[in-house]
Tab-separated table of C-alpha atoms and ligand atoms in Angstrom:
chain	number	residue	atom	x	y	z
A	1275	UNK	CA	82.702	26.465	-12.431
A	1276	UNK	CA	80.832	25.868	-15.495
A	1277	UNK	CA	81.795	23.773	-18.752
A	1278	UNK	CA	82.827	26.567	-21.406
A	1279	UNK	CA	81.007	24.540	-23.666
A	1280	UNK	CA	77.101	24.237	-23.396
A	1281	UNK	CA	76.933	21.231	-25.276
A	1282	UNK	CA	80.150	18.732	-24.997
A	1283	UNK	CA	81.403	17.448	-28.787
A	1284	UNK	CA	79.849	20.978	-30.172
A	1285	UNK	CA	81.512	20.808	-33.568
A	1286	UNK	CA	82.673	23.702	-34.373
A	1287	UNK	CA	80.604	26.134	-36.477
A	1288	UNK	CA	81.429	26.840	-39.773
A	1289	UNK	CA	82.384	22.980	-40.116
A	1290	UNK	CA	80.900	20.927	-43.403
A	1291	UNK	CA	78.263	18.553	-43.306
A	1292	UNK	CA	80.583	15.803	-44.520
A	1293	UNK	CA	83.392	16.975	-42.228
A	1294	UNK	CA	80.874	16.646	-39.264
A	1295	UNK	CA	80.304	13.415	-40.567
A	1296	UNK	CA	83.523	12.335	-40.471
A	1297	UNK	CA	84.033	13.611	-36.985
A	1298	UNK	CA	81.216	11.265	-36.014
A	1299	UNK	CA	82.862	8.261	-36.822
A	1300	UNK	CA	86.226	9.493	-34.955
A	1301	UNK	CA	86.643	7.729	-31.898
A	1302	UNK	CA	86.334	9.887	-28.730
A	1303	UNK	CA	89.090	10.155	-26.296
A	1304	UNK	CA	88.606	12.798	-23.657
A	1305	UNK	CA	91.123	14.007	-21.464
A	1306	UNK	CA	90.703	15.394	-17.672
A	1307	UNK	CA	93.930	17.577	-17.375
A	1308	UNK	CA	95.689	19.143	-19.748
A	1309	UNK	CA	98.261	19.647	-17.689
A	1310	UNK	CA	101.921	18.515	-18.679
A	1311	UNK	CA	101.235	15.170	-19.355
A	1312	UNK	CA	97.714	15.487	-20.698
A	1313	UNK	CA	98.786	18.070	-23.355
A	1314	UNK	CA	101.268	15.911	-24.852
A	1315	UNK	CA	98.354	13.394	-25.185
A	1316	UNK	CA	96.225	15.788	-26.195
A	1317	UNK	CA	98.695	16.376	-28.878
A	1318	UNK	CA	99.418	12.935	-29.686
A	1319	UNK	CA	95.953	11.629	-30.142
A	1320	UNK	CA	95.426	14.632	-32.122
A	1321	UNK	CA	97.104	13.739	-35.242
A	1322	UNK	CA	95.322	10.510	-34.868
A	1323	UNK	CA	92.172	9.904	-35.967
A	1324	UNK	CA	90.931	10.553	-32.645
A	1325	UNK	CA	88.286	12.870	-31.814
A	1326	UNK	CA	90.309	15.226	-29.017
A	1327	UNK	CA	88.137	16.621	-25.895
A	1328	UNK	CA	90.380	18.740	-23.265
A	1329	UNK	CA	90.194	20.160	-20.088
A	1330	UNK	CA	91.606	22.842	-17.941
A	1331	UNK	CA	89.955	24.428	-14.819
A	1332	UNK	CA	91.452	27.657	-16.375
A	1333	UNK	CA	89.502	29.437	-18.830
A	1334	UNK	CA	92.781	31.519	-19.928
A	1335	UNK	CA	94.314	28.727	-20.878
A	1336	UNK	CA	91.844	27.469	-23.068
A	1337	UNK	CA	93.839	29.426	-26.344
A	1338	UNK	CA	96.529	26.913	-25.500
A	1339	UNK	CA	94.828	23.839	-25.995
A	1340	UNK	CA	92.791	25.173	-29.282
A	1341	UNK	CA	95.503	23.773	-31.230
A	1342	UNK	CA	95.745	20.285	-30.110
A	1343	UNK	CA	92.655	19.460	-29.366
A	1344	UNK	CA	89.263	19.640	-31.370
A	1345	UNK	CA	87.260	20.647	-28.077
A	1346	UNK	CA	88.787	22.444	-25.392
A	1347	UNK	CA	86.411	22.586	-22.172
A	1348	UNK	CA	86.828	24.235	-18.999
A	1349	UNK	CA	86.018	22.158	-15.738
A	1350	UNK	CA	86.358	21.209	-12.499
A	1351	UNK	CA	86.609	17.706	-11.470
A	1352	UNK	CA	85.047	18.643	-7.975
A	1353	UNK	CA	81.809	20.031	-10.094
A	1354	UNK	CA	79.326	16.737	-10.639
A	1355	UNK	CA	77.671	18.903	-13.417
A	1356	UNK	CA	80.709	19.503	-14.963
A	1357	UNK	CA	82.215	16.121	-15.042
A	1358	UNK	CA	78.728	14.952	-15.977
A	1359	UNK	CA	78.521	17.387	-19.137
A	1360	UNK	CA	82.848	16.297	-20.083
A	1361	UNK	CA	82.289	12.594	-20.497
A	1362	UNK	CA	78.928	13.013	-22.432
A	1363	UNK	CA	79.142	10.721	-25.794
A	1364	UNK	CA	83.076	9.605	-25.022
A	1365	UNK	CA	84.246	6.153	-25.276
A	1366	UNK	CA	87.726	6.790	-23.399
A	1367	UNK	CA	88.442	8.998	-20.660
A	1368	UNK	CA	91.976	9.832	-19.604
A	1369	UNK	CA	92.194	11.521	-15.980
A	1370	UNK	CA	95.732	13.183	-15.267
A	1371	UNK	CA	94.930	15.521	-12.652
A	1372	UNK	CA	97.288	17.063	-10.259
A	1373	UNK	CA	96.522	20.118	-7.749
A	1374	UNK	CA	97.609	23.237	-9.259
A	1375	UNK	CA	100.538	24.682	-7.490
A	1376	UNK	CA	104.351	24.512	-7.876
A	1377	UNK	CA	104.574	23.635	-4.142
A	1378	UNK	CA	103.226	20.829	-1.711
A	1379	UNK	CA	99.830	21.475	-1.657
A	1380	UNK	CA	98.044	21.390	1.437
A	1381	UNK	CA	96.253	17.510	1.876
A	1382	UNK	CA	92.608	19.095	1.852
A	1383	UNK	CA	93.591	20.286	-1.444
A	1384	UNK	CA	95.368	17.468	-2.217
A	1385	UNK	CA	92.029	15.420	-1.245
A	1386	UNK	CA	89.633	17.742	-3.239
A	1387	UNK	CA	91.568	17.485	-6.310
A	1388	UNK	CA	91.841	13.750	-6.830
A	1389	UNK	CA	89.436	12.435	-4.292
A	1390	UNK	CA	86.544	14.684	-5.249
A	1391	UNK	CA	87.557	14.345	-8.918
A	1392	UNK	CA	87.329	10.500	-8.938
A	1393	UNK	CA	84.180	10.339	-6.557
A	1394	UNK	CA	82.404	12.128	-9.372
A	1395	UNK	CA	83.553	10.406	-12.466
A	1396	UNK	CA	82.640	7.286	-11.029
A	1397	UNK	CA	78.962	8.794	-9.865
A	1398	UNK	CA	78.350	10.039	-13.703
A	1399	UNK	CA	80.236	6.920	-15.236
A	1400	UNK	CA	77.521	4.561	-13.779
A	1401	UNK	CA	75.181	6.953	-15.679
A	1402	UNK	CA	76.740	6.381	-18.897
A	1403	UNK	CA	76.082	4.340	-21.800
A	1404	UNK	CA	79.486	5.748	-24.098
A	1405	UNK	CA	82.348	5.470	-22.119
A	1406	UNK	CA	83.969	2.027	-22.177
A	1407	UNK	CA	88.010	2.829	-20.862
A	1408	UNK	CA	89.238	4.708	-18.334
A	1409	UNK	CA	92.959	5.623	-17.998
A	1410	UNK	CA	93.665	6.607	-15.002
A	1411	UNK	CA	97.376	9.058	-13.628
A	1412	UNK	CA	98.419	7.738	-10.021
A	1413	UNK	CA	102.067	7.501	-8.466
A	1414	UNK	CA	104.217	5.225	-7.480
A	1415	UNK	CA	104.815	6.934	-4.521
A	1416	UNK	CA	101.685	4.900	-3.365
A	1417	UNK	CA	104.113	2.195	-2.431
A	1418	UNK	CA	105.777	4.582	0.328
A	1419	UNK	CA	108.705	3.446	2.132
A	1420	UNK	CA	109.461	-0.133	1.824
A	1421	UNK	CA	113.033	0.050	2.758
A	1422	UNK	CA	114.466	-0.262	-0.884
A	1423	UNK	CA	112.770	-3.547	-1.363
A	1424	UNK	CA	111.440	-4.508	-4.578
A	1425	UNK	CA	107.603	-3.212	-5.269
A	1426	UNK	CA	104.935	-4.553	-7.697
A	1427	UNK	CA	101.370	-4.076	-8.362
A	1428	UNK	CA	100.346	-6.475	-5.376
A	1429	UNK	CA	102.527	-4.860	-3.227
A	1430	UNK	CA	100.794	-3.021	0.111
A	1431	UNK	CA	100.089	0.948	-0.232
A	1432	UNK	CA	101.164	3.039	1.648
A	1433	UNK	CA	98.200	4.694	3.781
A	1434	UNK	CA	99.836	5.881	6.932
A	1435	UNK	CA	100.730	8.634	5.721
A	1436	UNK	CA	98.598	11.593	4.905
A	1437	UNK	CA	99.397	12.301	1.037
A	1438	UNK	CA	99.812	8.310	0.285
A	1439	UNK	CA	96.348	7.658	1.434
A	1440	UNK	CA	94.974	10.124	-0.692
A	1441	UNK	CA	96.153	8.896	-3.848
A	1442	UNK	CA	95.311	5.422	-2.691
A	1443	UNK	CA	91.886	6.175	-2.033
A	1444	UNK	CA	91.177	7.776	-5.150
A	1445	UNK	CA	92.677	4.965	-7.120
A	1446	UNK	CA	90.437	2.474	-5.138
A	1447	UNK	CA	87.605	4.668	-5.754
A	1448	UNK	CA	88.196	4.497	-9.559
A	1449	UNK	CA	89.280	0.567	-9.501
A	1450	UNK	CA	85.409	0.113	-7.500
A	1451	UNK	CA	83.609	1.246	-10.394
A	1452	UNK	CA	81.690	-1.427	-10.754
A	1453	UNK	CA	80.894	-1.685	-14.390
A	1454	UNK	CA	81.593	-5.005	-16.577
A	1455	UNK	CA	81.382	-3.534	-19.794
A	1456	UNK	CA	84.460	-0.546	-18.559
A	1457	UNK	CA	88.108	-1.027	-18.221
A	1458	UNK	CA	89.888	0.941	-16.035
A	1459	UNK	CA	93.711	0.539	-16.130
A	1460	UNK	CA	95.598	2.902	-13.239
A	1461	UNK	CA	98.747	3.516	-14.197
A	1462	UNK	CA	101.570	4.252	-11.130
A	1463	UNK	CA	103.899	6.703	-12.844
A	1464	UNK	CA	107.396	7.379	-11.281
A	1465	UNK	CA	109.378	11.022	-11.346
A	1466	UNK	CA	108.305	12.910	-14.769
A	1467	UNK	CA	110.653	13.767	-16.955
A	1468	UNK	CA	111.124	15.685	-20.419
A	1469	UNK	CA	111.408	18.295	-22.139
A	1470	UNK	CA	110.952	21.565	-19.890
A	1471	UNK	CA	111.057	19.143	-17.123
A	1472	UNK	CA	114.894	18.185	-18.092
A	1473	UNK	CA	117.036	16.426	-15.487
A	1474	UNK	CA	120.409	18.408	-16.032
A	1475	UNK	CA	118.651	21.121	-15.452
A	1476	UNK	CA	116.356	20.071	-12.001
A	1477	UNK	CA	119.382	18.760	-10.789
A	1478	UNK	CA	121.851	20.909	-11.994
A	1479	UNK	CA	119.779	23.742	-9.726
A	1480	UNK	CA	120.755	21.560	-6.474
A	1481	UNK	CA	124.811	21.342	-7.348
A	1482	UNK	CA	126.799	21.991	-4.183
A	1483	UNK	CA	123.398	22.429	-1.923
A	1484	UNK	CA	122.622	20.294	0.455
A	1485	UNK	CA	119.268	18.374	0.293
A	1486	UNK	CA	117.463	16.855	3.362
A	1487	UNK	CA	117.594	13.181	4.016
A	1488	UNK	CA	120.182	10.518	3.450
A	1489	UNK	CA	120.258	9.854	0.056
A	1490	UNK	CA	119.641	6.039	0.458
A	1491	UNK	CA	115.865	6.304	-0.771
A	1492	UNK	CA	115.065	4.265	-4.125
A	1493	UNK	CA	113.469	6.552	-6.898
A	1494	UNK	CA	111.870	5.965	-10.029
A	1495	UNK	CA	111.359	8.096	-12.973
A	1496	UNK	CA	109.654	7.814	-15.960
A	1497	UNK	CA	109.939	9.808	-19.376
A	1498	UNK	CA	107.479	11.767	-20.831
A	1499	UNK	CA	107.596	10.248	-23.830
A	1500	UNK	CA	107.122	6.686	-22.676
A	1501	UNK	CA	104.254	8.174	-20.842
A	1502	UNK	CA	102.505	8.707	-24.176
A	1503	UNK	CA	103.704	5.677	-25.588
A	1504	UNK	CA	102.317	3.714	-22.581
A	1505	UNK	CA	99.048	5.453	-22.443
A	1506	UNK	CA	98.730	4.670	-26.188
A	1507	UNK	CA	99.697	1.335	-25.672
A	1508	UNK	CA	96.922	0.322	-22.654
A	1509	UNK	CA	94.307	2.404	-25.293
A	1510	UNK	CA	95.230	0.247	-27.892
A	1511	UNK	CA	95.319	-3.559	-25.998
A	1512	UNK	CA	92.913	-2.534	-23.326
A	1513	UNK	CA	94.804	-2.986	-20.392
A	1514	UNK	CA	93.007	-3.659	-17.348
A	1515	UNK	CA	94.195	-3.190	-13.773
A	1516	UNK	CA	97.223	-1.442	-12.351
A	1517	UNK	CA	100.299	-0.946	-13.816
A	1518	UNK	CA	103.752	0.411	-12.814
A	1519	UNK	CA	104.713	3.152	-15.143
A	1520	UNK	CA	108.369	3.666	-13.924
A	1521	UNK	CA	112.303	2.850	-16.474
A	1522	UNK	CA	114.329	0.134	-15.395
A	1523	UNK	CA	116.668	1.927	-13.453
A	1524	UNK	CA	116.673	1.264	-9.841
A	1525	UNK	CA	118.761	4.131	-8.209
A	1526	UNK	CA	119.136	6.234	-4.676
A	1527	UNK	CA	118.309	9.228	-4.874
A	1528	UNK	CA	122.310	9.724	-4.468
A	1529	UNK	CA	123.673	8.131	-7.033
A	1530	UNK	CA	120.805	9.332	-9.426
A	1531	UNK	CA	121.882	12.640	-8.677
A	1532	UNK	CA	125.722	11.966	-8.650
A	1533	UNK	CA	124.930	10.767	-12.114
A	1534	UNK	CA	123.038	14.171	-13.021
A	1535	UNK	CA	125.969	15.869	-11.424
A	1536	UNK	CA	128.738	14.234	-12.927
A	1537	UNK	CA	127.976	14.024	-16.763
A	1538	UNK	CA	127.670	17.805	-16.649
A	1539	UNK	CA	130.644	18.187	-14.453
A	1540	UNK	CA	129.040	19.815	-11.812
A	1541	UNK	CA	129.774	20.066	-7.751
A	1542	UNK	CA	127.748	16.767	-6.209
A	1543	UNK	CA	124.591	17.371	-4.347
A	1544	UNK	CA	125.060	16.699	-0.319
A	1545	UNK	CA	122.835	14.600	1.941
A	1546	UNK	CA	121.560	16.347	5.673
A	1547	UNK	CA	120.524	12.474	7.552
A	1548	UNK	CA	119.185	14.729	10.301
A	1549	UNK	CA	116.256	16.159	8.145
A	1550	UNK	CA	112.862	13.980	6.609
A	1551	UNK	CA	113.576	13.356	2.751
A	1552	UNK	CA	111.214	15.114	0.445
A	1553	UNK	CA	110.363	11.695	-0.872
A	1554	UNK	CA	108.193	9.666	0.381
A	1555	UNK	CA	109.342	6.660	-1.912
A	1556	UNK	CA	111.748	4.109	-0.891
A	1557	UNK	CA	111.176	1.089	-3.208
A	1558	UNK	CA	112.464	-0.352	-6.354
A	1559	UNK	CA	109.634	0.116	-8.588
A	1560	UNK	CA	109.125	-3.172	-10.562
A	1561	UNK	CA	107.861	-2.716	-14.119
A	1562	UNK	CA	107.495	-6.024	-15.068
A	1563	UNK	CA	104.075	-5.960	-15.054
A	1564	UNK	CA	103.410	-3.813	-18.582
A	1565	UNK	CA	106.810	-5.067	-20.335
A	1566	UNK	CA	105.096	-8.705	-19.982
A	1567	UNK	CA	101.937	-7.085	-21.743
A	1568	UNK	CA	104.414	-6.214	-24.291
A	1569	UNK	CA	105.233	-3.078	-23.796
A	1570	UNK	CA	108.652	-1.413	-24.976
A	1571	UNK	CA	110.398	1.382	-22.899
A	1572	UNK	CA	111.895	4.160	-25.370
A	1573	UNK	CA	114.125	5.028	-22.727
A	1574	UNK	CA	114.366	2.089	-20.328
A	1575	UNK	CA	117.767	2.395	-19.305
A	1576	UNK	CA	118.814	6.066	-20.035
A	1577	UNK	CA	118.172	9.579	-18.162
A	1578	UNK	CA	118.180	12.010	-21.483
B	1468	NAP	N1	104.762	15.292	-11.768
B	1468	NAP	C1	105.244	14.106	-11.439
B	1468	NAP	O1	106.465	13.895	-11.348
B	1468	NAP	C2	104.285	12.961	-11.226
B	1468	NAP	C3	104.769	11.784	-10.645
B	1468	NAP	C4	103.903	10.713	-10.513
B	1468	NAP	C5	102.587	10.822	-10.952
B	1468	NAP	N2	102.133	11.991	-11.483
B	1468	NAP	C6	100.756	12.056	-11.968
B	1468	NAP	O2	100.797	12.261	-13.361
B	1468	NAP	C7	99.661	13.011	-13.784
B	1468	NAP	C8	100.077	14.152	-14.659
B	1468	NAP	O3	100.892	15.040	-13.936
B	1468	NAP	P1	101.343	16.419	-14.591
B	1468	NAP	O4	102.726	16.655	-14.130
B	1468	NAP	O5	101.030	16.425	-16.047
B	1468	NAP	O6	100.359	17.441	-13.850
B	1468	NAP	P2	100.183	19.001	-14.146
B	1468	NAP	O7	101.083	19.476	-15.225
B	1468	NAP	O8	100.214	19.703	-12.840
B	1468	NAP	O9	98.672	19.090	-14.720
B	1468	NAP	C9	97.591	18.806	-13.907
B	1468	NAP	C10	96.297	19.076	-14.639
B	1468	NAP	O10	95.223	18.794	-13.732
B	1468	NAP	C11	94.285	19.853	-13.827
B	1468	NAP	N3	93.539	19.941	-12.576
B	1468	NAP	C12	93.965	20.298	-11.350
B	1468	NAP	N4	92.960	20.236	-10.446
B	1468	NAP	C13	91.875	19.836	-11.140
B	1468	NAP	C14	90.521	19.578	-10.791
B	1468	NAP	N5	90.083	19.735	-9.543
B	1468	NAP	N6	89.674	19.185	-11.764
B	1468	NAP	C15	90.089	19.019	-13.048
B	1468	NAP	N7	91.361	19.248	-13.444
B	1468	NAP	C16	92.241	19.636	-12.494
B	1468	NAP	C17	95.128	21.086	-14.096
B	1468	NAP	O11	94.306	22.105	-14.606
B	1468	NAP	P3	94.876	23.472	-15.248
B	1468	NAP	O12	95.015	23.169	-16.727
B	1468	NAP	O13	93.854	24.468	-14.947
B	1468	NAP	O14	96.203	23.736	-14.609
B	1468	NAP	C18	96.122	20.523	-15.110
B	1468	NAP	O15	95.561	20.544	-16.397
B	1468	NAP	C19	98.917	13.388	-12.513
B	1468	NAP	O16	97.872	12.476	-12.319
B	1468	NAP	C20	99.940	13.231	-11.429
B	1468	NAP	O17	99.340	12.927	-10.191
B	1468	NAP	C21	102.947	13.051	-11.624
């Protein structure tokens, strides 16, 4: 699939000389993904004085992202050329890729989307004089099942099984780029949550059903908000390295739904032991990590 755009950071036509000149001096942020997450970036950074590259690998959603960002590209992280043409003159690069589907996605797909995706950012990165962050999506579901225990950035990964080792190797891939003068912070996101992603109403959908597993696994979630906040806030300082993007609250994935289910007054969920959980987290996410860089949670403690 080709860029939309011949030429990356095309300004658009009709613009003033002095208005192009201004957009020079914006900074460039660039984002791989406008997908949930990356359009609320996307329209974050936009009302800063940020100059706004976006992608989708869909060119019928390109109408959507006209209005918060300043140059909306079509591409396909699998497509060298394409990733090549994206990052061309931009300082920092934000990758929030996920495969496209609102079901498990087969692992070769899984693979292609983040594997191939970070293989060839970091083969066009070491061919590039502009960029100087990355920000890179990831999961903490890379932690897999530790048995509830606590897990931290220098805990192990899980790479047994299929879908862990995935995302693992694609964030290693990304952490290897081996460029002094480019920081590359992953960030290990829990559950996302916000708005058209709301909890009552996710959860709420599973009242009175029964749900495979036994309830007993830790979850994390994170809010979409803090996302954004967070992402700003490794921009801004620089960050370096991973870092746990998950609230403070360390819950089953029982009593986080009880929780759902009882503040709206709804029938509980039920738990079927005999059956594999959907999750493959079991850990208490520790988010010590960015709170001691100094970040603040907007909703540490609270499922809105
Ligand atoms: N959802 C969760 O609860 C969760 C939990 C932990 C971590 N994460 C991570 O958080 C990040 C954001 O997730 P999200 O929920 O915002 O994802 P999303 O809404 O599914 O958006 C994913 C974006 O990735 C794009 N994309 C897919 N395959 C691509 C490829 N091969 N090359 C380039 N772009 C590609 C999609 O393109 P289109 O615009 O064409 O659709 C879309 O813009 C992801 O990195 C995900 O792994 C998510």
């Amino acid at each position: 699939m080709q860029a939309t755009n011949s030429q990356n950071l095309n300004y658009n036509s009709g613009t003033s000389f002095s208005a192009i000149e201004e957009q020079k001096k914006q900074k460039k942020v660039a984002i791989i993904g406008c997908g949930y997450v990356g359009k609320a970036l996307a329209s974050y950074w936009y009302t800063k004085d940020y100059f706004v590259t976006g992608s989708t690998t869909r060119k019928e959603k390109i109408s959507e992202l006209e209005n918060i960002t300043h140059n909306p590209v079509v591409m396909n992280g699998n497509n060298l050329e394409d990733v090549e043409s994206f990052i061309k003159d931009q300082e920092t690069i934000l990758v929030s890729i996920a495969p496209i589907s609102d079901r498990q996605v087969s692992a070769e797909v899984y693979a292609e989307t983040y594997i191939s995706t970070a293989k060839n950012l970091v083969a066009v990165l070491n061919n590039n004089s502009t960029v100087k962050q990355v920000i890179y999506l990831s999961s903490g579901s890379v932690y897999g099942d530790k048995n509830g225990q606590l897990a931290d950035e220098t805990s192990s990964l899980d790479v047994d099984s299929k879908y862990g080792k995935i995302l693992v190797e694609a964030e290693n891939i990304v952490l290897g780029l081996n460029r002094e003068d480019v920081q590359v912070c992953v960030l290990r996101l829990g559950g996302i949550y916000g708005p058209k992603r709301e909890l009552h109403k996710r959860i709420g959908r599973m009242s009175g059903k029964t749900l495979p597993g036994n309830g007993e696994s830790y979850v994390a979630w994170i809010h979409l908000d803090d996302i954004v906040k967070a992402i700003e806030f490794v921009h801004q300082k620089g960050c370096d390295g991973v870092y746990n993007l998950v609230n403070d609250l360390k819950l089953t994935s029982k009593e986080f739904c009880d929780l759902i289910c009882d503040r709206q007054q709804l029938e509980r969920v039920s738990w079927d032991p005999s059956k594999p959980s959907f999750s493959s987290l079991n850990a208490r996410v520790d988010n010590s990590k960015i709170k001691g860089e100094g970040y603040q949670f907007i909703y540490a403690d609270i499922l809105v």
